[in-house]
Amino acid sequence: MAPSTTTDAPFGRMLTAMVTPFLPDGGVDYDGAARLATHLVDERRHDGLVVNGTTGESPTTSDDEKSTLLRAVIEAVGDRAVIVAGAGTNHTEHTLKLARQAEAAGAHGLLVVTPYYNKPPQEGLLRHFTAVADATGLPNMLYDIPGRAGVPIQNDTLVQLAEHPRIIAVKDAKGDLFGASRVMAQTDLVWYSGDDVLNLPWLSVGAAGFVSVVGHVVGTELHEMIDAYRAGEHGRALEIHRRLLPVVAAIMTRTQGAIAVKAALNLLGLPGGGPLRAPLVEATPEFAARLREDLTIGGVKVPEDVIPEVAR
């Protein structure tokens, strides 16, 4: 693992599910990805990054693109941040291939999403996640997101999966704080908020940190929230939470997350603010204008007349 990990935060504390920058011709911008990763780690206090997750538009990138992208990010920041490779698909054999590919590329861990669309029963989830954990020597973070996958990882299933030595964490976008609290009390699974709307509530029930989307633009502030809460400065953590509400609302509640965060990166002149791959589309000028206002209200310094990074 990368040097920033601890037993109670095995993937670090402040991670962002990183977008995949694309060039105007539709190809992956590997240099842009390296620059964005460097910015997030060195300027925005990220302990780790998730590469090839759904915010990275992984359903639209090829296996070769995933491998090259992962290697580019690892080369840029892998010596000072935990690099977690998104490997989950709705086909177990394909997921095993991506997991092994990520290990060969040098990833520090895997993010494995619930198989989506085909809605397997819990026994199918047990077999799927166990097979992936058996396939490599890497630690696994399960990604529980029933809103996209169609099925939750039920609490009893999580308790069973926790017995596997390489299934060590959960990225939670299910929002069942009580159920997760019970699983945390029964197992050694480490919890990460996978829903920026609930970042502070998750800390209050024992989460180690965040796998964020808004961290692209407010990673430093989110890390400060974690630090404040862990230091017992709960009022300070609450103040940060409330100050960031306009940013979270703008990026997480009005359109698809990758669309919104790429629009934000474009406003800030950072790598990653370029095109999206179909079926996603670029933000409208009206959305971008409102986004600028909300980012400013939330304390993000948005420069005037910035030249988009992709156009430089």
Tab-separated table of C-alpha atoms in Angstrom:
chain	number	residue	atom	x	y	z
A	1	MET	CA	0.000	0.000	0.000
A	2	ALA	CA	0.981	3.632	-0.413
A	3	PRO	CA	2.567	5.281	2.646
A	4	SER	CA	-0.472	7.368	3.674
A	5	THR	CA	-2.546	4.397	4.865
A	6	THR	CA	-3.342	3.229	8.384
A	7	THR	CA	-5.211	0.216	9.700
A	8	ASP	CA	-8.297	2.310	10.417
A	9	ALA	CA	-8.100	4.046	6.999
A	10	PRO	CA	-6.510	1.484	4.676
A	11	PHE	CA	-7.155	3.535	1.533
A	12	GLY	CA	-6.422	6.912	3.123
A	13	ARG	CA	-9.125	9.324	4.246
A	14	MET	CA	-9.688	11.863	1.465
A	15	LEU	CA	-10.135	10.252	-1.928
A	16	THR	CA	-11.822	11.481	-5.089
A	17	ALA	CA	-13.311	9.348	-7.825
A	18	MET	CA	-11.371	11.054	-10.586
A	19	VAL	CA	-12.807	12.026	-13.952
A	20	THR	CA	-11.138	10.765	-17.101
A	21	PRO	CA	-9.948	13.700	-19.240
A	22	PHE	CA	-10.650	13.355	-22.945
A	23	LEU	CA	-9.106	15.165	-25.883
A	24	PRO	CA	-11.192	17.081	-28.422
A	25	ASP	CA	-10.880	14.123	-30.804
A	26	GLY	CA	-12.354	11.780	-28.189
A	27	GLY	CA	-9.162	10.032	-27.123
A	28	VAL	CA	-8.089	9.744	-23.500
A	29	ASP	CA	-5.891	12.642	-22.378
A	30	TYR	CA	-3.313	10.695	-20.377
A	31	ASP	CA	-1.094	13.743	-19.819
A	32	GLY	CA	-4.131	15.663	-18.586
A	33	ALA	CA	-4.980	12.838	-16.221
A	34	ALA	CA	-1.463	12.932	-14.776
A	35	ARG	CA	-1.706	16.705	-14.310
A	36	LEU	CA	-5.122	16.461	-12.679
A	37	ALA	CA	-3.938	13.712	-10.345
A	38	THR	CA	-0.908	15.781	-9.383
A	39	HIS	CA	-3.121	18.796	-8.682
A	40	LEU	CA	-5.487	16.778	-6.491
A	41	VAL	CA	-2.726	15.143	-4.482
A	42	ASP	CA	-0.262	18.027	-4.184
A	43	GLU	CA	-2.652	20.999	-4.096
A	44	ARG	CA	-5.925	19.554	-2.750
A	45	ARG	CA	-4.676	17.240	0.027
A	46	HIS	CA	-5.884	13.976	-1.443
A	47	ASP	CA	-4.688	10.799	0.263
A	48	GLY	CA	-5.899	8.741	-2.662
A	49	LEU	CA	-7.641	8.608	-6.003
A	50	VAL	CA	-10.065	6.201	-7.609
A	51	VAL	CA	-9.228	5.734	-11.292
A	52	ASN	CA	-11.592	4.104	-13.796
A	53	GLY	CA	-14.676	4.504	-11.652
A	54	THR	CA	-18.065	5.495	-13.006
A	55	THR	CA	-17.244	9.187	-12.515
A	56	GLY	CA	-14.303	8.382	-14.782
A	57	GLU	CA	-16.815	7.222	-17.406
A	58	SER	CA	-15.515	3.662	-17.138
A	59	PRO	CA	-18.428	2.141	-19.093
A	60	THR	CA	-17.131	4.001	-22.161
A	61	THR	CA	-13.384	3.288	-21.904
A	62	SER	CA	-11.692	0.184	-23.272
A	63	ASP	CA	-9.645	-2.224	-21.198
A	64	ASP	CA	-6.467	-0.952	-22.847
A	65	GLU	CA	-7.412	2.649	-22.100
A	66	LYS	CA	-8.100	1.729	-18.481
A	67	SER	CA	-4.685	0.133	-18.112
A	68	THR	CA	-2.810	3.022	-19.728
A	69	LEU	CA	-4.744	5.593	-17.699
A	70	LEU	CA	-4.057	3.751	-14.455
A	71	ARG	CA	-0.345	3.532	-15.218
A	72	ALA	CA	-0.212	7.254	-16.040
A	73	VAL	CA	-1.770	8.197	-12.703
A	74	ILE	CA	0.400	5.770	-10.746
A	75	GLU	CA	3.513	7.175	-12.384
A	76	ALA	CA	2.407	10.716	-11.509
A	77	VAL	CA	1.358	10.293	-7.856
A	78	GLY	CA	1.519	6.638	-6.866
A	79	ASP	CA	4.456	7.230	-4.541
A	80	ARG	CA	2.446	9.606	-2.350
A	81	ALA	CA	-1.210	8.608	-2.702
A	82	VAL	CA	-3.282	5.433	-2.674
A	83	ILE	CA	-4.375	4.592	-6.208
A	84	VAL	CA	-7.540	2.502	-6.249
A	85	ALA	CA	-8.549	0.970	-9.574
A	86	GLY	CA	-12.180	0.651	-10.485
A	87	ALA	CA	-12.545	-2.923	-11.684
A	88	GLY	CA	-16.244	-3.686	-11.308
A	89	THR	CA	-18.535	-4.696	-14.147
A	90	ASN	CA	-21.697	-6.774	-14.408
A	91	HIS	CA	-19.735	-9.727	-15.813
A	92	THR	CA	-17.688	-11.639	-13.278
A	93	GLU	CA	-15.081	-12.939	-15.732
A	94	HIS	CA	-14.529	-9.462	-17.150
A	95	THR	CA	-14.204	-8.072	-13.627
A	96	LEU	CA	-11.554	-10.684	-12.828
A	97	LYS	CA	-9.629	-9.647	-15.943
A	98	LEU	CA	-9.751	-5.966	-14.964
A	99	ALA	CA	-8.703	-6.779	-11.390
A	100	ARG	CA	-5.643	-8.706	-12.573
A	101	GLN	CA	-4.855	-5.982	-15.091
A	102	ALA	CA	-4.982	-3.357	-12.332
A	103	GLU	CA	-2.677	-5.397	-10.121
A	104	ALA	CA	-0.202	-5.747	-12.976
A	105	ALA	CA	-0.311	-1.978	-13.523
A	106	GLY	CA	0.655	-1.346	-9.885
A	107	ALA	CA	-2.662	-0.311	-8.312
A	108	HIS	CA	-2.748	-0.280	-4.522
A	109	GLY	CA	-6.323	-1.540	-4.266
A	110	LEU	CA	-9.549	-2.281	-6.118
A	111	LEU	CA	-12.968	-0.660	-6.089
A	112	VAL	CA	-15.533	-3.314	-7.016
A	113	VAL	CA	-19.046	-2.112	-7.724
A	114	THR	CA	-22.152	-4.250	-7.324
A	115	PRO	CA	-22.879	-5.906	-10.688
A	116	TYR	CA	-25.395	-3.616	-12.332
A	117	TYR	CA	-28.502	-4.154	-14.434
A	118	ASN	CA	-28.670	-7.963	-14.174
A	119	LYS	CA	-29.741	-7.674	-10.514
A	120	PRO	CA	-28.163	-10.842	-9.090
A	121	PRO	CA	-29.463	-12.376	-5.860
A	122	GLN	CA	-27.360	-12.079	-2.723
A	123	GLU	CA	-25.772	-15.482	-3.331
A	124	GLY	CA	-24.645	-14.197	-6.715
A	125	LEU	CA	-23.118	-11.148	-5.055
A	126	LEU	CA	-21.308	-13.352	-2.546
A	127	ARG	CA	-19.810	-15.458	-5.324
A	128	HIS	CA	-18.938	-12.441	-7.465
A	129	PHE	CA	-17.167	-10.412	-4.774
A	130	THR	CA	-15.400	-13.490	-3.402
A	131	ALA	CA	-14.117	-14.427	-6.850
A	132	VAL	CA	-12.736	-10.922	-7.376
A	133	ALA	CA	-11.076	-10.901	-3.953
A	134	ASP	CA	-9.534	-14.286	-4.701
A	135	ALA	CA	-8.191	-13.140	-8.075
A	136	THR	CA	-5.427	-10.829	-6.826
A	137	GLY	CA	-3.451	-9.961	-3.738
A	138	LEU	CA	-4.936	-6.460	-3.593
A	139	PRO	CA	-7.278	-5.157	-0.883
A	140	ASN	CA	-10.849	-4.662	-2.073
A	141	MET	CA	-13.318	-1.866	-1.405
A	142	LEU	CA	-16.890	-2.876	-2.233
A	143	TYR	CA	-19.046	-0.204	-3.846
A	144	ASP	CA	-22.649	-0.451	-2.634
A	145	ILE	CA	-24.820	1.770	-4.840
A	146	PRO	CA	-28.286	0.284	-5.352
A	147	GLY	CA	-29.518	3.395	-7.150
A	148	ARG	CA	-27.297	2.473	-10.099
A	149	ALA	CA	-26.822	-1.257	-9.601
A	150	GLY	CA	-30.473	-2.077	-8.971
A	151	VAL	CA	-29.749	-4.195	-5.878
A	152	PRO	CA	-28.148	-3.449	-2.508
A	153	ILE	CA	-25.490	-5.499	-0.821
A	154	GLN	CA	-27.588	-6.601	2.119
A	155	ASN	CA	-26.139	-6.260	5.602
A	156	ASP	CA	-25.970	-10.025	6.197
A	157	THR	CA	-24.088	-10.355	2.907
A	158	LEU	CA	-21.608	-7.686	3.970
A	159	VAL	CA	-21.010	-9.516	7.242
A	160	GLN	CA	-20.250	-12.706	5.317
A	161	LEU	CA	-17.982	-10.916	2.842
A	162	ALA	CA	-16.056	-9.303	5.700
A	163	GLU	CA	-14.650	-12.741	6.515
A	164	HIS	CA	-12.505	-12.568	3.376
A	165	PRO	CA	-9.059	-11.171	4.280
A	166	ARG	CA	-8.906	-8.935	1.195
A	167	ILE	CA	-12.415	-7.470	1.457
A	168	ILE	CA	-11.653	-4.684	3.879
A	169	ALA	CA	-13.798	-1.642	3.077
A	170	VAL	CA	-17.090	-0.361	1.692
A	171	LYS	CA	-17.794	2.730	-0.358
A	172	ASP	CA	-21.374	3.441	0.651
A	173	ALA	CA	-23.871	5.166	-1.625
A	174	LYS	CA	-26.827	3.367	-0.074
A	175	GLY	CA	-27.332	5.792	2.775
A	176	ASP	CA	-28.433	3.306	5.447
A	177	LEU	CA	-26.498	4.738	8.361
A	178	PHE	CA	-28.182	2.500	10.930
A	179	GLY	CA	-27.647	-0.697	8.962
A	180	ALA	CA	-24.035	0.235	8.240
A	181	SER	CA	-23.492	0.991	11.921
A	182	ARG	CA	-24.592	-2.530	12.761
A	183	VAL	CA	-22.233	-4.017	10.172
A	184	MET	CA	-19.348	-1.891	11.459
A	185	ALA	CA	-20.087	-3.100	14.988
A	186	GLN	CA	-19.981	-6.746	13.881
A	187	THR	CA	-17.013	-6.656	11.485
A	188	ASP	CA	-13.704	-4.973	10.749
A	189	LEU	CA	-14.991	-3.439	7.509
A	190	VAL	CA	-13.908	0.178	7.076
A	191	TRP	CA	-16.567	2.548	5.766
A	192	TYR	CA	-16.155	5.381	3.274
A	193	SER	CA	-18.841	7.861	2.343
A	194	GLY	CA	-19.668	7.477	-1.321
A	195	ASP	CA	-22.299	10.204	-1.285
A	196	ASP	CA	-21.078	13.767	-0.767
A	197	VAL	CA	-24.487	14.783	0.571
A	198	LEU	CA	-23.866	12.547	3.614
A	199	ASN	CA	-20.142	13.068	4.232
A	200	LEU	CA	-20.445	14.548	7.712
A	201	PRO	CA	-23.194	12.159	8.886
A	202	TRP	CA	-21.038	9.226	7.832
A	203	LEU	CA	-18.156	10.505	9.967
A	204	SER	CA	-20.516	10.637	12.938
A	205	VAL	CA	-21.195	6.882	12.759
A	206	GLY	CA	-17.610	5.826	12.250
A	207	ALA	CA	-16.645	6.234	8.597
A	208	ALA	CA	-12.921	6.573	7.937
A	209	GLY	CA	-13.273	9.146	5.181
A	210	PHE	CA	-14.709	9.943	1.789
A	211	VAL	CA	-14.617	8.757	-1.794
A	212	SER	CA	-15.856	12.026	-3.187
A	213	VAL	CA	-16.829	13.714	-6.422
A	214	VAL	CA	-16.903	17.316	-5.176
A	215	GLY	CA	-13.371	16.691	-3.916
A	216	HIS	CA	-12.214	17.662	-7.400
A	217	VAL	CA	-12.826	21.288	-6.395
A	218	VAL	CA	-12.999	21.284	-2.564
A	219	GLY	CA	-10.726	18.415	-1.553
A	220	THR	CA	-8.753	20.589	0.842
A	221	GLU	CA	-11.912	21.691	2.623
A	222	LEU	CA	-13.203	18.128	2.875
A	223	HIS	CA	-9.897	17.017	4.362
A	224	GLU	CA	-10.201	19.859	6.866
A	225	MET	CA	-13.680	18.594	7.759
A	226	ILE	CA	-12.282	15.134	8.433
A	227	ASP	CA	-9.409	16.543	10.491
A	228	ALA	CA	-11.745	18.762	12.517
A	229	TYR	CA	-14.169	15.966	13.267
A	230	ARG	CA	-11.425	13.555	14.284
A	231	ALA	CA	-9.925	16.230	16.553
A	232	GLY	CA	-13.252	16.630	18.354
A	233	GLU	CA	-13.896	20.029	16.768
A	234	HIS	CA	-17.401	19.096	15.723
A	235	GLY	CA	-18.593	22.668	15.454
A	236	ARG	CA	-15.796	23.418	13.002
A	237	ALA	CA	-16.663	20.317	10.978
A	238	LEU	CA	-20.307	21.405	10.879
A	239	GLU	CA	-19.314	24.885	9.730
A	240	ILE	CA	-17.339	23.432	6.814
A	241	HIS	CA	-20.214	21.082	5.967
A	242	ARG	CA	-22.672	23.965	5.812
A	243	ARG	CA	-20.351	26.226	3.853
A	244	LEU	CA	-19.933	23.569	1.181
A	245	LEU	CA	-23.660	22.905	0.786
A	246	PRO	CA	-23.978	25.061	-2.384
A	247	VAL	CA	-21.027	23.233	-3.965
A	248	VAL	CA	-22.457	19.811	-3.141
A	249	ALA	CA	-25.901	20.787	-4.392
A	250	ALA	CA	-24.505	22.185	-7.631
A	251	ILE	CA	-22.370	19.160	-8.498
A	252	MET	CA	-24.362	16.289	-7.020
A	253	THR	CA	-28.061	17.130	-7.337
A	254	ARG	CA	-28.752	18.869	-10.649
A	255	THR	CA	-27.291	16.600	-13.314
A	256	GLN	CA	-25.044	13.589	-13.699
A	257	GLY	CA	-21.928	13.938	-11.546
A	258	ALA	CA	-19.318	13.610	-14.292
A	259	ILE	CA	-21.094	16.276	-16.345
A	260	ALA	CA	-21.206	18.675	-13.420
A	261	VAL	CA	-17.671	18.159	-12.188
A	262	LYS	CA	-16.176	18.456	-15.665
A	263	ALA	CA	-18.041	21.755	-16.019
A	264	ALA	CA	-16.542	22.852	-12.692
A	265	LEU	CA	-13.022	21.876	-13.757
A	266	ASN	CA	-13.563	23.794	-16.981
A	267	LEU	CA	-14.549	26.916	-15.018
A	268	LEU	CA	-11.421	26.566	-12.906
A	269	GLY	CA	-9.136	25.970	-15.890
A	270	LEU	CA	-8.039	22.570	-14.586
A	271	PRO	CA	-7.354	19.365	-16.544
A	272	GLY	CA	-10.392	17.170	-16.963
A	273	GLY	CA	-12.803	19.897	-17.964
A	274	GLY	CA	-13.037	18.791	-21.561
A	275	PRO	CA	-15.421	16.545	-23.485
A	276	LEU	CA	-17.469	13.609	-22.246
A	277	ARG	CA	-18.168	10.397	-24.093
A	278	ALA	CA	-21.628	9.553	-25.337
A	279	PRO	CA	-24.173	8.984	-23.997
A	280	LEU	CA	-23.085	11.726	-21.577
A	281	VAL	CA	-23.150	15.300	-22.864
A	282	GLU	CA	-21.448	18.552	-21.911
A	283	ALA	CA	-23.133	20.938	-19.477
A	284	THR	CA	-25.275	23.674	-20.966
A	285	PRO	CA	-24.160	27.317	-20.711
A	286	GLU	CA	-27.100	27.918	-18.353
A	287	PHE	CA	-25.936	25.122	-16.048
A	288	ALA	CA	-22.368	26.415	-16.124
A	289	ALA	CA	-23.506	29.928	-15.207
A	290	ARG	CA	-25.455	28.709	-12.201
A	291	LEU	CA	-22.582	26.410	-11.255
A	292	ARG	CA	-20.215	29.387	-11.230
A	293	GLU	CA	-22.525	31.201	-8.823
A	294	ASP	CA	-22.862	28.241	-6.476
A	295	LEU	CA	-19.142	27.533	-6.436
A	296	THR	CA	-18.486	31.162	-5.553
A	297	ILE	CA	-21.080	31.102	-2.766
A	298	GLY	CA	-19.393	27.968	-1.419
A	299	GLY	CA	-16.029	29.734	-1.231
A	300	VAL	CA	-14.429	28.369	-4.402
A	301	LYS	CA	-12.418	31.048	-6.178
A	302	VAL	CA	-13.563	30.906	-9.793
A	303	PRO	CA	-11.332	33.019	-12.064
A	304	GLU	CA	-12.869	35.299	-14.647
A	305	ASP	CA	-12.329	34.605	-18.356
A	306	VAL	CA	-10.292	31.479	-17.723
A	307	ILE	CA	-8.996	29.671	-20.797
A	308	PRO	CA	-10.221	26.061	-20.582
A	309	GLU	CA	-7.291	23.710	-20.001
A	310	VAL	CA	-8.364	21.500	-22.887
A	311	ALA	CA	-8.034	24.473	-25.282
A	312	ARG	CA	-4.495	25.389	-24.316
